Amino acid sequence: MTAAVDGQAGTTSRPRAAAWVAAVLAPVLIAVLVCDAVITLILEVLYLPLYVGSTAVPIAALLAAPVNVALVWAAATVTNRVIVLFLPIGAWLVAFLAAASRGPGGDVPLRSDLPTLLLFLCGTVPALLYMYVIANRRNSSARR
């Protein structure tokens, strides 16, 4: 006696479980990306005044662009909402403003100079442009 096994029997529970796991892990991933944005800004501020010989080389400012675009890309893998895509960059901006302001001892980690401006522009403009592209790509596909 043989029993026929239906190949479709367990398929309805697997997508539900995957959707549940994705729904639970998405906020965790966004929180990790927000913390990662603050950590990367701290490292960028520490390495911003890097000198090679007597020449200032703001390599940290140039690395801020791909790192922040990668943070937005990682957030886009779990959400479609533009405001959630902005959370890592928003955390980066808040940490940037905190580093640019005067601390309790009167120290300022970020000075008012060209490398700081370059860090700000490289950290925000490419990531915001990438968010703009993602938002428009999703809006154009929703209209079709």
JSON list of C-alpha atoms in Angstrom, two decimals:
[
{"chain": "A", "resi": 1, "resn": "MET", "atom": "CA", "xyz": [0.00, 0.00, 0.00]},
{"chain": "A", "resi": 2, "resn": "THR", "atom": "CA", "xyz": [1.48, 3.35, -1.01]},
{"chain": "A", "resi": 3, "resn": "ALA", "atom": "CA", "xyz": [0.38, 6.76, 0.02]},
{"chain": "A", "resi": 4, "resn": "ALA", "atom": "CA", "xyz": [0.34, 9.67, -2.38]},
{"chain": "A", "resi": 5, "resn": "VAL", "atom": "CA", "xyz": [2.16, 12.66, -1.03]},
{"chain": "A", "resi": 6, "resn": "ASP", "atom": "CA", "xyz": [0.89, 16.04, -2.06]},
{"chain": "A", "resi": 7, "resn": "GLY", "atom": "CA", "xyz": [3.83, 18.31, -2.92]},
{"chain": "A", "resi": 8, "resn": "GLN", "atom": "CA", "xyz": [1.87, 21.43, -2.04]},
{"chain": "A", "resi": 9, "resn": "ALA", "atom": "CA", "xyz": [0.99, 20.44, 1.53]},
{"chain": "A", "resi": 10, "resn": "GLY", "atom": "CA", "xyz": [3.66, 22.38, 3.44]},
{"chain": "A", "resi": 11, "resn": "THR", "atom": "CA", "xyz": [4.10, 25.34, 1.11]},
{"chain": "A", "resi": 12, "resn": "THR", "atom": "CA", "xyz": [1.56, 27.67, 2.73]},
{"chain": "A", "resi": 13, "resn": "SER", "atom": "CA", "xyz": [3.25, 27.66, 6.14]},
{"chain": "A", "resi": 14, "resn": "ARG", "atom": "CA", "xyz": [6.76, 28.33, 4.82]},
{"chain": "A", "resi": 15, "resn": "PRO", "atom": "CA", "xyz": [6.00, 31.75, 3.21]},
{"chain": "A", "resi": 16, "resn": "ARG", "atom": "CA", "xyz": [4.08, 32.76, 6.33]},
{"chain": "A", "resi": 17, "resn": "ALA", "atom": "CA", "xyz": [7.01, 31.82, 8.52]},
{"chain": "A", "resi": 18, "resn": "ALA", "atom": "CA", "xyz": [9.43, 33.68, 6.24]},
{"chain": "A", "resi": 19, "resn": "ALA", "atom": "CA", "xyz": [7.20, 36.75, 6.28]},
{"chain": "A", "resi": 20, "resn": "TRP", "atom": "CA", "xyz": [6.98, 36.58, 10.08]},
{"chain": "A", "resi": 21, "resn": "VAL", "atom": "CA", "xyz": [10.76, 36.30, 10.42]},
{"chain": "A", "resi": 22, "resn": "ALA", "atom": "CA", "xyz": [11.23, 39.20, 8.00]},
{"chain": "A", "resi": 23, "resn": "ALA", "atom": "CA", "xyz": [8.71, 41.31, 9.93]},
{"chain": "A", "resi": 24, "resn": "VAL", "atom": "CA", "xyz": [10.51, 40.62, 13.22]},
{"chain": "A", "resi": 25, "resn": "LEU", "atom": "CA", "xyz": [14.05, 41.05, 11.90]},
{"chain": "A", "resi": 26, "resn": "ALA", "atom": "CA", "xyz": [13.42, 44.21, 9.83]},
{"chain": "A", "resi": 27, "resn": "PRO", "atom": "CA", "xyz": [13.26, 46.57, 12.85]},
{"chain": "A", "resi": 28, "resn": "VAL", "atom": "CA", "xyz": [16.29, 44.85, 14.35]},
{"chain": "A", "resi": 29, "resn": "LEU", "atom": "CA", "xyz": [18.26, 45.38, 11.13]},
{"chain": "A", "resi": 30, "resn": "ILE", "atom": "CA", "xyz": [17.22, 49.05, 10.97]},
{"chain": "A", "resi": 31, "resn": "ALA", "atom": "CA", "xyz": [18.34, 49.53, 14.59]},
{"chain": "A", "resi": 32, "resn": "VAL", "atom": "CA", "xyz": [21.69, 47.87, 13.81]},
{"chain": "A", "resi": 33, "resn": "LEU", "atom": "CA", "xyz": [22.10, 50.14, 10.76]},
{"chain": "A", "resi": 34, "resn": "VAL", "atom": "CA", "xyz": [21.39, 53.24, 12.89]},
{"chain": "A", "resi": 35, "resn": "CYS", "atom": "CA", "xyz": [24.03, 52.16, 15.42]},
{"chain": "A", "resi": 36, "resn": "ASP", "atom": "CA", "xyz": [26.40, 51.36, 12.57]},
{"chain": "A", "resi": 37, "resn": "ALA", "atom": "CA", "xyz": [25.92, 54.85, 11.13]},
{"chain": "A", "resi": 38, "resn": "VAL", "atom": "CA", "xyz": [26.95, 56.42, 14.44]},
{"chain": "A", "resi": 39, "resn": "ILE", "atom": "CA", "xyz": [29.95, 54.10, 14.77]},
{"chain": "A", "resi": 40, "resn": "THR", "atom": "CA", "xyz": [31.12, 54.87, 11.23]},
{"chain": "A", "resi": 41, "resn": "LEU", "atom": "CA", "xyz": [30.81, 58.60, 11.87]},
{"chain": "A", "resi": 42, "resn": "ILE", "atom": "CA", "xyz": [32.93, 58.26, 15.01]},
{"chain": "A", "resi": 43, "resn": "LEU", "atom": "CA", "xyz": [35.61, 56.47, 13.00]},
{"chain": "A", "resi": 44, "resn": "GLU", "atom": "CA", "xyz": [35.38, 59.03, 10.20]},
{"chain": "A", "resi": 45, "resn": "VAL", "atom": "CA", "xyz": [35.82, 61.89, 12.67]},
{"chain": "A", "resi": 46, "resn": "LEU", "atom": "CA", "xyz": [38.80, 60.15, 14.25]},
{"chain": "A", "resi": 47, "resn": "TYR", "atom": "CA", "xyz": [40.53, 59.59, 10.91]},
{"chain": "A", "resi": 48, "resn": "LEU", "atom": "CA", "xyz": [39.56, 62.89, 9.28]},
{"chain": "A", "resi": 49, "resn": "PRO", "atom": "CA", "xyz": [42.74, 64.75, 10.32]},
{"chain": "A", "resi": 50, "resn": "LEU", "atom": "CA", "xyz": [44.96, 62.09, 8.72]},
{"chain": "A", "resi": 51, "resn": "TYR", "atom": "CA", "xyz": [48.27, 63.37, 7.36]},
{"chain": "A", "resi": 52, "resn": "VAL", "atom": "CA", "xyz": [50.66, 61.76, 4.91]},
{"chain": "A", "resi": 53, "resn": "GLY", "atom": "CA", "xyz": [53.89, 63.58, 5.54]},
{"chain": "A", "resi": 54, "resn": "SER", "atom": "CA", "xyz": [52.88, 67.21, 5.85]},
{"chain": "A", "resi": 55, "resn": "THR", "atom": "CA", "xyz": [49.86, 66.93, 3.53]},
{"chain": "A", "resi": 56, "resn": "ALA", "atom": "CA", "xyz": [46.34, 66.52, 4.91]},
{"chain": "A", "resi": 57, "resn": "VAL", "atom": "CA", "xyz": [44.53, 63.60, 3.26]},
{"chain": "A", "resi": 58, "resn": "PRO", "atom": "CA", "xyz": [40.81, 63.48, 4.14]},
{"chain": "A", "resi": 59, "resn": "ILE", "atom": "CA", "xyz": [40.40, 59.83, 3.10]},
{"chain": "A", "resi": 60, "resn": "ALA", "atom": "CA", "xyz": [37.73, 59.36, 5.78]},
{"chain": "A", "resi": 61, "resn": "ALA", "atom": "CA", "xyz": [35.55, 61.96, 4.05]},
{"chain": "A", "resi": 62, "resn": "LEU", "atom": "CA", "xyz": [35.86, 60.13, 0.76]},
{"chain": "A", "resi": 63, "resn": "LEU", "atom": "CA", "xyz": [35.00, 56.80, 2.39]},
{"chain": "A", "resi": 64, "resn": "ALA", "atom": "CA", "xyz": [31.88, 58.29, 3.97]},
{"chain": "A", "resi": 65, "resn": "ALA", "atom": "CA", "xyz": [30.07, 58.33, 0.61]},
{"chain": "A", "resi": 66, "resn": "PRO", "atom": "CA", "xyz": [30.12, 54.58, -0.18]},
{"chain": "A", "resi": 67, "resn": "VAL", "atom": "CA", "xyz": [29.59, 53.64, 3.46]},
{"chain": "A", "resi": 68, "resn": "ASN", "atom": "CA", "xyz": [26.45, 55.76, 3.82]},
{"chain": "A", "resi": 69, "resn": "VAL", "atom": "CA", "xyz": [25.10, 54.61, 0.45]},
{"chain": "A", "resi": 70, "resn": "ALA", "atom": "CA", "xyz": [25.63, 51.03, 1.64]},
{"chain": "A", "resi": 71, "resn": "LEU", "atom": "CA", "xyz": [23.67, 51.82, 4.82]},
{"chain": "A", "resi": 72, "resn": "VAL", "atom": "CA", "xyz": [20.75, 53.12, 2.75]},
{"chain": "A", "resi": 73, "resn": "TRP", "atom": "CA", "xyz": [20.98, 50.12, 0.42]},
{"chain": "A", "resi": 74, "resn": "ALA", "atom": "CA", "xyz": [20.89, 47.73, 3.39]},
{"chain": "A", "resi": 75, "resn": "ALA", "atom": "CA", "xyz": [17.84, 49.52, 4.80]},
{"chain": "A", "resi": 76, "resn": "ALA", "atom": "CA", "xyz": [16.16, 49.30, 1.38]},
{"chain": "A", "resi": 77, "resn": "THR", "atom": "CA", "xyz": [16.42, 45.51, 1.48]},
{"chain": "A", "resi": 78, "resn": "VAL", "atom": "CA", "xyz": [13.90, 45.32, 4.32]},
{"chain": "A", "resi": 79, "resn": "THR", "atom": "CA", "xyz": [11.59, 48.30, 3.80]},
{"chain": "A", "resi": 80, "resn": "ASN", "atom": "CA", "xyz": [9.85, 50.32, 1.12]},
{"chain": "A", "resi": 81, "resn": "ARG", "atom": "CA", "xyz": [9.25, 53.41, 3.25]},
{"chain": "A", "resi": 82, "resn": "VAL", "atom": "CA", "xyz": [11.47, 56.38, 2.47]},
{"chain": "A", "resi": 83, "resn": "ILE", "atom": "CA", "xyz": [11.34, 57.71, 6.03]},
{"chain": "A", "resi": 84, "resn": "VAL", "atom": "CA", "xyz": [12.80, 54.43, 7.31]},
{"chain": "A", "resi": 85, "resn": "LEU", "atom": "CA", "xyz": [15.51, 54.63, 4.65]},
{"chain": "A", "resi": 86, "resn": "PHE", "atom": "CA", "xyz": [16.44, 58.01, 6.11]},
{"chain": "A", "resi": 87, "resn": "LEU", "atom": "CA", "xyz": [16.95, 56.69, 9.66]},
{"chain": "A", "resi": 88, "resn": "PRO", "atom": "CA", "xyz": [20.63, 55.66, 9.27]},
{"chain": "A", "resi": 89, "resn": "ILE", "atom": "CA", "xyz": [21.49, 58.93, 7.53]},
{"chain": "A", "resi": 90, "resn": "GLY", "atom": "CA", "xyz": [19.50, 60.87, 10.11]},
{"chain": "A", "resi": 91, "resn": "ALA", "atom": "CA", "xyz": [21.47, 59.19, 12.89]},
{"chain": "A", "resi": 92, "resn": "TRP", "atom": "CA", "xyz": [24.69, 59.99, 11.03]},
{"chain": "A", "resi": 93, "resn": "LEU", "atom": "CA", "xyz": [23.63, 63.65, 10.77]},
{"chain": "A", "resi": 94, "resn": "VAL", "atom": "CA", "xyz": [22.72, 63.88, 14.45]},
{"chain": "A", "resi": 95, "resn": "ALA", "atom": "CA", "xyz": [26.09, 62.39, 15.40]},
{"chain": "A", "resi": 96, "resn": "PHE", "atom": "CA", "xyz": [27.80, 64.79, 12.97]},
{"chain": "A", "resi": 97, "resn": "LEU", "atom": "CA", "xyz": [26.10, 67.77, 14.62]},
{"chain": "A", "resi": 98, "resn": "ALA", "atom": "CA", "xyz": [27.06, 66.45, 18.05]},
{"chain": "A", "resi": 99, "resn": "ALA", "atom": "CA", "xyz": [30.69, 66.12, 16.92]},
{"chain": "A", "resi": 100, "resn": "ALA", "atom": "CA", "xyz": [30.64, 69.63, 15.45]},
{"chain": "A", "resi": 101, "resn": "SER", "atom": "CA", "xyz": [29.31, 71.24, 18.61]},
{"chain": "A", "resi": 102, "resn": "ARG", "atom": "CA", "xyz": [31.25, 72.23, 21.69]},
{"chain": "A", "resi": 103, "resn": "GLY", "atom": "CA", "xyz": [31.50, 69.51, 24.34]},
{"chain": "A", "resi": 104, "resn": "PRO", "atom": "CA", "xyz": [31.37, 69.89, 28.12]},
{"chain": "A", "resi": 105, "resn": "GLY", "atom": "CA", "xyz": [35.13, 70.47, 28.31]},
{"chain": "A", "resi": 106, "resn": "GLY", "atom": "CA", "xyz": [35.09, 72.98, 25.48]},
{"chain": "A", "resi": 107, "resn": "ASP", "atom": "CA", "xyz": [36.58, 70.62, 22.92]},
{"chain": "A", "resi": 108, "resn": "VAL", "atom": "CA", "xyz": [35.24, 70.35, 19.37]},
{"chain": "A", "resi": 109, "resn": "PRO", "atom": "CA", "xyz": [36.07, 67.13, 17.47]},
{"chain": "A", "resi": 110, "resn": "LEU", "atom": "CA", "xyz": [35.18, 68.69, 14.10]},
{"chain": "A", "resi": 111, "resn": "ARG", "atom": "CA", "xyz": [36.72, 72.01, 13.18]},
{"chain": "A", "resi": 112, "resn": "SER", "atom": "CA", "xyz": [35.33, 74.58, 10.77]},
{"chain": "A", "resi": 113, "resn": "ASP", "atom": "CA", "xyz": [37.53, 73.72, 7.82]},
{"chain": "A", "resi": 114, "resn": "LEU", "atom": "CA", "xyz": [37.49, 72.16, 4.36]},
{"chain": "A", "resi": 115, "resn": "PRO", "atom": "CA", "xyz": [37.85, 68.49, 5.42]},
{"chain": "A", "resi": 116, "resn": "THR", "atom": "CA", "xyz": [34.83, 68.86, 7.71]},
{"chain": "A", "resi": 117, "resn": "LEU", "atom": "CA", "xyz": [32.79, 70.34, 4.87]},
{"chain": "A", "resi": 118, "resn": "LEU", "atom": "CA", "xyz": [33.98, 67.53, 2.61]},
{"chain": "A", "resi": 119, "resn": "LEU", "atom": "CA", "xyz": [32.95, 64.96, 5.23]},
{"chain": "A", "resi": 120, "resn": "PHE", "atom": "CA", "xyz": [29.51, 66.53, 5.50]},
{"chain": "A", "resi": 121, "resn": "LEU", "atom": "CA", "xyz": [28.97, 66.67, 1.73]},
{"chain": "A", "resi": 122, "resn": "CYS", "atom": "CA", "xyz": [30.36, 63.22, 1.00]},
{"chain": "A", "resi": 123, "resn": "GLY", "atom": "CA", "xyz": [28.40, 61.72, 3.88]},
{"chain": "A", "resi": 124, "resn": "THR", "atom": "CA", "xyz": [25.03, 63.16, 2.98]},
{"chain": "A", "resi": 125, "resn": "VAL", "atom": "CA", "xyz": [24.74, 64.02, -0.72]},
{"chain": "A", "resi": 126, "resn": "PRO", "atom": "CA", "xyz": [25.39, 60.56, -2.28]},
{"chain": "A", "resi": 127, "resn": "ALA", "atom": "CA", "xyz": [23.16, 58.80, 0.26]},
{"chain": "A", "resi": 128, "resn": "LEU", "atom": "CA", "xyz": [20.33, 61.30, -0.24]},
{"chain": "A", "resi": 129, "resn": "LEU", "atom": "CA", "xyz": [20.66, 61.03, -4.02]},
{"chain": "A", "resi": 130, "resn": "TYR", "atom": "CA", "xyz": [20.48, 57.25, -3.74]},
{"chain": "A", "resi": 131, "resn": "MET", "atom": "CA", "xyz": [17.34, 57.57, -1.59]},
{"chain": "A", "resi": 132, "resn": "TYR", "atom": "CA", "xyz": [15.87, 59.87, -4.24]},
{"chain": "A", "resi": 133, "resn": "VAL", "atom": "CA", "xyz": [16.58, 57.31, -6.96]},
{"chain": "A", "resi": 134, "resn": "ILE", "atom": "CA", "xyz": [15.05, 54.49, -4.90]},
{"chain": "A", "resi": 135, "resn": "ALA", "atom": "CA", "xyz": [11.92, 56.53, -4.15]},
{"chain": "A", "resi": 136, "resn": "ASN", "atom": "CA", "xyz": [11.44, 57.50, -7.79]},
{"chain": "A", "resi": 137, "resn": "ARG", "atom": "CA", "xyz": [12.07, 53.97, -9.03]},
{"chain": "A", "resi": 138, "resn": "ARG", "atom": "CA", "xyz": [9.40, 52.63, -6.69]},
{"chain": "A", "resi": 139, "resn": "ASN", "atom": "CA", "xyz": [6.96, 55.41, -7.59]},
{"chain": "A", "resi": 140, "resn": "SER", "atom": "CA", "xyz": [7.38, 54.81, -11.31]},
{"chain": "A", "resi": 141, "resn": "SER", "atom": "CA", "xyz": [6.86, 51.06, -10.90]},
{"chain": "A", "resi": 142, "resn": "ALA", "atom": "CA", "xyz": [3.74, 51.71, -8.78]},
{"chain": "A", "resi": 143, "resn": "ARG", "atom": "CA", "xyz": [2.21, 53.88, -11.52]},
{"chain": "A", "resi": 144, "resn": "ARG", "atom": "CA", "xyz": [2.47, 51.16, -14.13]}
]
